[in-house]
């Protein structure tokens, strides 16, 4: 009896000790889990923000408000100071998070997850191949009632460049994809090809072709492509022009030039509502940006104005809302991401004013690195209220540029946002909202398996 009771006591004692240790372990575990997650600040990533919607408009989903801290890299605790090194270090633990592998690629051939964008994931075309349209832009073609996505096809090996620490891929050409819904993309092939044999040609494969953009000229009926043309040392610094009678090419390469005698690197073109088009290009080793109205046929530059003087900005993406012009730019850090800025102007020829970093949501590190991407284009969002756009950016992968990713996110402009004090001019607010997963809130037909937009 005594033995039984003492062994029961021993048993109770061990149960309590192990129970207590178990509790400690659980607390420790919870603490560890908590350490490995960052709960984001209170900005909601709900989209669209401050806009009313009809019930039948499908709202984008919310971000899961969690991010790993990557604590062992010091990323979370150093305020992002090591960000560029960590981004460039292909063995860094942030890489699997920033560049998810092919297992969860966006694949429109599969029925699930239809129309959802996952910024940074591999995105497949209708043949099941990763889309190759980097540094690109989108044209909505009223004739075929389709969207065309043009960009750098970088489907070749990444090599050491002639400039130290600036890897490159030989020119393959300009890739073109078509779509009705901005999500399902058909590969239309390479619409402007690299030159394989003539070493004196601008498009000879060891040169540089970047940031192609296409606009349609109603007067001539031609699709006109402008692009950055350079040599391997990036000291030709020119802009190239090509032309086609069809959005799917082939485009004929016309020439390159140093516009107004200046060097020209990152660039874009913007077509205004009245059909006037403009070239924006970086000059003086990216110190200033220039804007020039194009000739009526879009094949030449006319006058030029310096904007963003001494600001060292690149990767311009220009858009318009209610008679005001906006531009997103990046800093100049090659393939590595940095902080975006948004600029605003009442006249496209300037003056342009800086509004600040438009990135909202995620965490500070993400916002300060433009969600690990660099601007390339801004597109009005079909089916959404005025002032709603899609921000298109590139998440470059320096050691394997063909595996660079696309970051598409909703962007809103609130033009009556705020004034510093009553009577002061109103300052608009431009916001790019981080979403891990989202979709365009367009209306669909009742038997919704078709992916047609209400075309603008
Ligand atoms: C970036 C630029 C890209 C590409 C890259 C490498 O800054 O925006 O288009 O030129 O540098 O040179």
Short mmCIF file of C-alpha atoms in Angstrom, two decimals, residues 12-379:
data_model
loop_
_atom_site.label_atom_id
_atom_site.label_comp_id
_atom_site.label_asym_id
_atom_site.label_seq_id
_atom_site.Cartn_x
_atom_site.Cartn_y
_atom_site.Cartn_z
CA UNK A 12 2.48 12.28 -10.01
CA UNK A 13 5.77 14.06 -9.39
CA UNK A 14 7.21 13.00 -12.76
CA UNK A 15 3.96 13.93 -14.51
CA UNK A 16 4.13 17.41 -12.96
CA UNK A 17 7.82 17.85 -13.82
CA UNK A 18 7.32 16.71 -17.41
CA UNK A 19 4.13 18.73 -17.67
CA UNK A 20 5.96 21.81 -16.46
CA UNK A 21 8.84 21.17 -18.90
CA UNK A 22 6.31 20.58 -21.67
CA UNK A 23 4.70 23.93 -20.89
CA UNK A 24 8.10 25.64 -20.96
CA UNK A 25 8.85 23.99 -24.28
CA UNK A 26 5.50 25.11 -25.73
CA UNK A 27 6.11 28.70 -24.55
CA UNK A 28 9.58 28.53 -26.08
CA UNK A 29 8.12 27.17 -29.31
CA UNK A 30 5.50 29.92 -29.47
CA UNK A 31 8.23 32.46 -28.82
CA UNK A 32 10.33 30.98 -31.65
CA UNK A 33 7.39 31.01 -34.06
CA UNK A 34 6.64 34.58 -33.12
CA UNK A 35 10.28 35.47 -33.74
CA UNK A 36 10.18 34.02 -37.19
CA UNK A 37 7.19 36.03 -38.33
CA UNK A 38 6.82 39.72 -38.69
CA UNK A 39 3.32 41.02 -38.24
CA UNK A 40 3.05 43.91 -40.53
CA UNK A 41 2.22 47.45 -39.58
CA UNK A 42 -1.37 48.48 -39.62
CA UNK A 43 -1.64 49.46 -43.29
CA UNK A 44 -4.23 47.23 -44.81
CA UNK A 45 -3.44 45.73 -48.15
CA UNK A 46 -7.08 45.57 -49.01
CA UNK A 47 -7.63 46.59 -52.59
CA UNK A 48 -8.90 48.85 -54.00
CA UNK A 49 -8.62 51.36 -51.25
CA UNK A 50 -11.21 54.06 -50.68
CA UNK A 51 -13.19 53.14 -53.75
CA UNK A 52 -16.81 52.10 -53.80
CA UNK A 53 -17.68 49.01 -55.72
CA UNK A 54 -20.78 47.33 -56.98
CA UNK A 55 -21.50 44.00 -55.39
CA UNK A 56 -20.87 42.24 -58.66
CA UNK A 57 -17.33 43.54 -58.84
CA UNK A 58 -14.95 40.93 -57.62
CA UNK A 59 -12.64 42.47 -55.06
CA UNK A 60 -9.06 41.40 -54.83
CA UNK A 61 -8.12 39.25 -51.91
CA UNK A 62 -6.23 40.44 -48.89
CA UNK A 63 -2.58 39.82 -48.29
CA UNK A 64 -1.72 37.40 -45.53
CA UNK A 65 -0.23 39.83 -43.12
CA UNK A 66 2.92 37.87 -42.37
CA UNK A 67 6.46 37.93 -43.61
CA UNK A 68 9.47 35.91 -42.53
CA UNK A 69 12.07 38.07 -40.83
CA UNK A 70 15.12 36.34 -42.31
CA UNK A 71 16.60 37.01 -38.88
CA UNK A 72 19.87 35.17 -39.45
CA UNK A 73 20.62 37.44 -42.39
CA UNK A 74 20.21 40.48 -40.22
CA UNK A 75 17.75 41.80 -42.75
CA UNK A 76 14.98 42.49 -40.32
CA UNK A 77 17.14 44.19 -37.76
CA UNK A 78 19.49 46.30 -39.83
CA UNK A 79 16.73 48.43 -41.31
CA UNK A 80 17.51 47.08 -44.75
CA UNK A 81 21.12 48.31 -44.84
CA UNK A 82 22.27 44.91 -46.10
CA UNK A 83 19.40 44.60 -48.48
CA UNK A 84 21.30 45.01 -51.71
CA UNK A 85 24.01 42.56 -50.69
CA UNK A 86 21.43 40.01 -49.56
CA UNK A 87 19.48 40.48 -52.75
CA UNK A 88 22.57 40.05 -54.89
CA UNK A 89 23.83 37.05 -52.91
CA UNK A 90 22.27 34.09 -54.67
CA UNK A 91 22.85 31.89 -51.61
CA UNK A 92 21.11 34.27 -49.25
CA UNK A 93 18.11 32.77 -47.47
CA UNK A 94 15.86 35.56 -48.68
CA UNK A 95 16.21 34.24 -52.22
CA UNK A 96 13.69 31.40 -51.96
CA UNK A 97 11.17 33.87 -50.65
CA UNK A 98 11.87 36.51 -53.30
CA UNK A 99 12.17 34.01 -56.17
CA UNK A 100 9.72 31.15 -55.46
CA UNK A 101 10.48 28.03 -57.46
CA UNK A 102 8.50 26.55 -60.33
CA UNK A 103 6.25 24.41 -58.11
CA UNK A 104 3.83 27.27 -57.61
CA UNK A 105 4.15 29.02 -60.96
CA UNK A 106 1.14 30.98 -62.23
CA UNK A 107 -0.21 28.62 -64.87
CA UNK A 108 -3.29 29.80 -66.82
CA UNK A 109 -3.64 26.32 -68.36
CA UNK A 110 -4.79 25.07 -64.97
CA UNK A 111 -8.32 25.88 -63.85
CA UNK A 112 -7.53 26.83 -60.28
CA UNK A 113 -6.59 30.31 -59.10
CA UNK A 114 -7.90 31.86 -62.28
CA UNK A 115 -6.94 35.50 -62.84
CA UNK A 116 -4.86 35.75 -59.67
CA UNK A 117 -1.56 37.59 -59.81
CA UNK A 118 1.16 36.43 -57.45
CA UNK A 119 3.89 39.07 -57.72
CA UNK A 120 7.30 37.40 -58.03
CA UNK A 121 6.13 33.91 -58.98
CA UNK A 122 7.12 32.34 -62.28
CA UNK A 123 4.37 33.18 -64.79
CA UNK A 124 3.71 30.75 -67.63
CA UNK A 125 2.29 31.47 -71.07
CA UNK A 126 -0.29 29.27 -72.81
CA UNK A 127 2.49 26.93 -73.99
CA UNK A 128 3.62 26.41 -70.40
CA UNK A 129 6.84 28.42 -70.80
CA UNK A 130 7.88 31.30 -68.51
CA UNK A 131 6.89 34.63 -70.06
CA UNK A 132 9.89 36.47 -71.53
CA UNK A 133 8.91 40.15 -71.64
CA UNK A 134 11.23 41.95 -69.23
CA UNK A 135 11.52 45.73 -68.97
CA UNK A 136 8.30 45.71 -70.95
CA UNK A 137 5.14 47.61 -71.59
CA UNK A 138 1.55 46.94 -72.68
CA UNK A 139 -0.36 48.17 -75.69
CA UNK A 140 -4.15 47.90 -75.87
CA UNK A 141 -4.93 47.50 -79.56
CA UNK A 142 -8.39 48.82 -80.43
CA UNK A 143 -8.34 47.04 -83.79
CA UNK A 144 -7.84 43.47 -82.56
CA UNK A 145 -9.36 44.35 -79.14
CA UNK A 146 -6.44 42.67 -77.43
CA UNK A 147 -3.63 43.54 -75.08
CA UNK A 148 -0.06 43.08 -76.27
CA UNK A 149 2.82 42.77 -73.84
CA UNK A 150 6.23 43.60 -75.33
CA UNK A 151 9.49 43.15 -73.46
CA UNK A 152 13.05 41.89 -73.51
CA UNK A 153 13.30 38.19 -74.26
CA UNK A 154 16.19 37.20 -72.03
CA UNK A 155 15.99 33.48 -72.67
CA UNK A 156 19.73 32.88 -72.91
CA UNK A 157 22.62 32.26 -70.55
CA UNK A 158 23.63 35.05 -68.18
CA UNK A 159 27.27 36.02 -68.71
CA UNK A 160 29.73 38.40 -67.13
CA UNK A 161 29.22 41.78 -68.78
CA UNK A 162 31.90 44.14 -70.06
CA UNK A 163 31.09 46.36 -67.09
CA UNK A 164 32.26 44.88 -63.80
CA UNK A 165 29.48 43.34 -61.69
CA UNK A 166 26.88 43.92 -64.39
CA UNK A 167 25.90 40.52 -65.78
CA UNK A 168 24.09 40.39 -69.11
CA UNK A 169 22.25 38.18 -71.57
CA UNK A 170 23.01 38.55 -75.26
CA UNK A 171 20.17 40.13 -77.25
CA UNK A 172 17.54 37.56 -78.21
CA UNK A 173 14.96 40.14 -79.28
CA UNK A 174 11.68 41.70 -78.26
CA UNK A 175 9.10 39.15 -77.08
CA UNK A 176 5.40 39.77 -77.71
CA UNK A 177 2.44 38.13 -75.95
CA UNK A 178 -1.27 38.73 -76.56
CA UNK A 179 -4.18 38.51 -74.14
CA UNK A 180 -7.84 39.36 -73.62
CA UNK A 181 -7.65 39.45 -69.86
CA UNK A 182 -4.11 40.55 -68.91
CA UNK A 183 -3.56 37.18 -67.26
CA UNK A 184 -3.68 34.50 -69.95
CA UNK A 185 -0.86 35.20 -72.41
CA UNK A 186 -0.31 33.68 -75.83
CA UNK A 187 3.25 33.82 -77.10
CA UNK A 188 3.27 35.74 -80.41
CA UNK A 189 6.98 35.12 -80.83
CA UNK A 190 9.96 37.41 -81.14
CA UNK A 191 8.75 40.44 -83.07
CA UNK A 192 12.15 42.14 -83.36
CA UNK A 193 15.04 39.68 -83.56
CA UNK A 194 18.72 39.98 -82.67
CA UNK A 195 21.18 40.25 -85.55
CA UNK A 196 23.33 37.11 -85.60
CA UNK A 197 26.02 37.94 -88.16
CA UNK A 198 26.47 41.67 -88.88
CA UNK A 199 28.67 42.93 -86.04
CA UNK A 200 28.03 46.54 -87.01
CA UNK A 201 24.28 46.26 -86.54
CA UNK A 202 22.68 47.87 -83.46
CA UNK A 203 20.90 44.61 -82.74
CA UNK A 204 24.04 42.44 -83.00
CA UNK A 205 23.66 39.99 -80.15
CA UNK A 206 26.53 41.27 -78.00
CA UNK A 207 24.95 44.74 -77.88
CA UNK A 208 22.12 45.80 -75.57
CA UNK A 209 18.38 46.13 -76.31
CA UNK A 210 16.32 47.16 -73.28
CA UNK A 211 12.92 48.54 -72.25
CA UNK A 212 11.04 48.26 -75.59
CA UNK A 213 7.69 50.09 -75.70
CA UNK A 214 5.14 50.10 -78.54
CA UNK A 215 2.54 52.74 -79.41
CA UNK A 216 0.09 52.82 -82.31
CA UNK A 217 -0.01 55.76 -84.70
CA UNK A 218 -3.59 56.34 -85.94
CA UNK A 219 -2.43 58.61 -88.80
CA UNK A 220 0.05 56.19 -90.35
CA UNK A 221 -1.58 52.95 -89.18
CA UNK A 222 1.84 51.81 -87.90
CA UNK A 223 2.90 50.26 -84.62
CA UNK A 224 6.03 52.08 -83.50
CA UNK A 225 8.54 50.59 -81.08
CA UNK A 226 11.08 52.68 -79.13
CA UNK A 227 13.83 51.03 -77.11
CA UNK A 228 17.16 51.61 -75.38
CA UNK A 229 20.03 50.59 -77.70
CA UNK A 230 23.54 50.30 -76.38
CA UNK A 231 26.86 48.52 -76.73
CA UNK A 232 28.26 46.17 -74.11
CA UNK A 233 29.97 49.07 -72.29
CA UNK A 234 26.72 51.08 -72.17
CA UNK A 235 28.50 54.04 -73.73
CA UNK A 236 26.66 54.17 -77.05
CA UNK A 237 23.65 55.26 -74.96
CA UNK A 238 21.14 55.60 -77.80
CA UNK A 239 17.47 55.16 -78.48
CA UNK A 240 16.26 52.87 -81.28
CA UNK A 241 13.10 52.90 -83.40
CA UNK A 242 11.33 50.03 -85.20
CA UNK A 243 8.04 49.89 -87.06
CA UNK A 244 5.40 47.35 -88.07
CA UNK A 245 2.00 47.22 -89.75
CA UNK A 246 0.81 44.64 -87.23
CA UNK A 247 1.01 44.46 -83.42
CA UNK A 248 2.51 41.00 -83.73
CA UNK A 249 5.24 42.19 -86.08
CA UNK A 250 7.63 41.51 -87.52
CA UNK A 251 9.02 44.96 -86.70
CA UNK A 252 11.54 46.51 -89.09
CA UNK A 253 14.41 48.18 -87.33
CA UNK A 254 14.86 51.74 -88.64
CA UNK A 255 17.77 53.40 -86.77
CA UNK A 256 19.19 54.51 -83.47
CA UNK A 257 20.04 58.05 -82.41
CA UNK A 258 21.35 60.12 -79.57
CA UNK A 259 18.26 62.29 -79.19
CA UNK A 260 19.11 65.99 -79.37
CA UNK A 261 22.76 64.90 -79.27
CA UNK A 262 22.43 63.59 -75.72
CA UNK A 263 23.20 60.17 -74.27
CA UNK A 264 20.03 58.18 -73.67
CA UNK A 265 19.69 55.14 -71.41
CA UNK A 266 16.53 54.05 -69.55
CA UNK A 267 13.51 55.36 -71.45
CA UNK A 268 9.82 55.05 -72.11
CA UNK A 269 7.21 56.47 -74.48
CA UNK A 270 3.82 57.85 -73.49
CA UNK A 271 0.87 58.48 -75.81
CA UNK A 272 -1.50 61.19 -74.62
CA UNK A 273 -5.30 61.19 -75.11
CA UNK A 274 -5.02 63.57 -78.07
CA UNK A 275 -2.62 61.22 -79.87
CA UNK A 276 0.52 63.26 -79.14
CA UNK A 277 3.35 61.00 -78.02
CA UNK A 278 6.42 61.73 -75.91
CA UNK A 279 9.80 60.12 -75.31
CA UNK A 280 11.25 60.18 -71.80
CA UNK A 281 14.93 59.34 -71.62
CA UNK A 282 17.73 59.41 -69.08
CA UNK A 283 20.66 61.65 -69.96
CA UNK A 284 24.05 62.83 -68.68
CA UNK A 285 24.79 59.41 -67.18
CA UNK A 286 21.31 59.27 -65.69
CA UNK A 287 21.71 62.57 -63.89
CA UNK A 288 18.80 64.30 -65.64
CA UNK A 289 15.75 63.02 -67.42
CA UNK A 290 14.63 64.56 -70.71
CA UNK A 291 11.19 64.63 -72.27
CA UNK A 292 10.62 65.22 -75.94
CA UNK A 293 7.46 65.40 -77.99
CA UNK A 294 7.59 62.96 -80.92
CA UNK A 295 6.84 63.93 -84.50
CA UNK A 296 3.32 63.18 -85.77
CA UNK A 297 4.48 59.86 -87.23
CA UNK A 298 6.19 58.98 -83.91
CA UNK A 299 9.49 58.31 -85.69
CA UNK A 300 11.51 61.33 -84.55
CA UNK A 301 12.01 63.58 -81.56
CA UNK A 302 11.14 67.27 -81.73
CA UNK A 303 11.78 69.77 -78.93
CA UNK A 304 13.32 68.70 -75.60
CA UNK A 305 12.95 69.77 -71.98
CA UNK A 306 15.06 68.71 -69.00
CA UNK A 307 13.10 67.35 -66.06
CA UNK A 308 14.15 65.74 -62.76
CA UNK A 309 17.40 67.69 -63.10
CA UNK A 310 20.24 66.24 -61.03
CA UNK A 311 17.90 63.63 -59.54
CA UNK A 312 19.60 60.47 -60.84
CA UNK A 313 16.37 58.59 -61.53
CA UNK A 314 15.69 55.83 -64.07
CA UNK A 315 13.11 53.23 -65.19
CA UNK A 316 10.40 55.83 -65.95
CA UNK A 317 6.76 54.70 -66.18
CA UNK A 318 4.38 57.52 -67.14
CA UNK A 319 0.59 57.67 -66.81
CA UNK A 320 -2.21 60.22 -66.69
CA UNK A 321 -5.27 60.78 -64.56
CA UNK A 322 -7.72 63.68 -64.91
CA UNK A 323 -5.40 66.04 -66.79
CA UNK A 324 -2.44 65.42 -64.47
CA UNK A 325 0.65 63.44 -65.44
CA UNK A 326 2.39 61.00 -63.14
CA UNK A 327 5.66 59.13 -63.38
CA UNK A 328 7.16 56.35 -61.26
CA UNK A 329 10.95 56.12 -61.30
CA UNK A 330 13.65 54.08 -59.58
CA UNK A 331 17.09 54.99 -58.34
CA UNK A 332 20.17 53.84 -60.28
CA UNK A 333 21.44 50.58 -58.79
CA UNK A 334 21.64 48.29 -61.85
CA UNK A 335 19.71 45.04 -61.38
CA UNK A 336 19.28 45.58 -57.63
CA UNK A 337 16.07 47.09 -56.32
CA UNK A 338 15.82 50.45 -54.59
CA UNK A 339 13.20 52.94 -53.48
CA UNK A 340 10.64 54.11 -56.06
CA UNK A 341 9.49 57.71 -56.27
CA UNK A 342 6.36 59.13 -57.84
CA UNK A 343 6.42 62.49 -59.62
CA UNK A 344 3.52 64.66 -60.76
CA UNK A 345 3.11 67.43 -63.33
CA UNK A 346 0.29 69.57 -64.69
CA UNK A 347 2.08 69.79 -68.04
CA UNK A 348 3.88 66.77 -69.42
CA UNK A 349 6.86 69.02 -70.28
CA UNK A 350 7.15 69.92 -66.62
CA UNK A 351 7.84 71.15 -64.09
CA UNK A 352 7.66 67.75 -62.42
CA UNK A 353 7.35 67.60 -58.65
CA UNK A 354 8.33 64.70 -56.40
CA UNK A 355 5.55 63.25 -54.28
CA UNK A 356 7.51 60.52 -52.48
CA UNK A 357 7.58 56.74 -52.25
CA UNK A 358 4.21 55.35 -53.41
CA UNK A 359 4.64 51.85 -51.92
CA UNK A 360 2.09 50.85 -49.28
CA UNK A 361 1.79 47.69 -47.20
CA UNK A 362 4.11 44.72 -46.59
CA UNK A 363 6.91 46.03 -44.38
CA UNK A 364 9.42 48.88 -44.55
CA UNK A 365 12.13 46.79 -46.17
CA UNK A 366 9.75 45.80 -48.96
CA UNK A 367 8.47 49.34 -49.39
CA UNK A 368 12.00 50.75 -49.53
CA UNK A 369 12.92 48.24 -52.23
CA UNK A 370 9.72 48.71 -54.30
CA UNK A 371 8.73 45.19 -53.23
CA UNK A 372 12.09 44.00 -54.64
CA UNK A 373 11.37 45.32 -58.11
CA UNK A 374 11.93 48.17 -60.55
CA UNK A 375 9.24 50.08 -62.44
CA UNK A 376 8.67 49.53 -66.14
CA UNK A 377 5.06 50.53 -67.01
CA UNK A 378 1.73 51.69 -65.62
CA UNK A 379 -1.50 50.60 -67.30
#
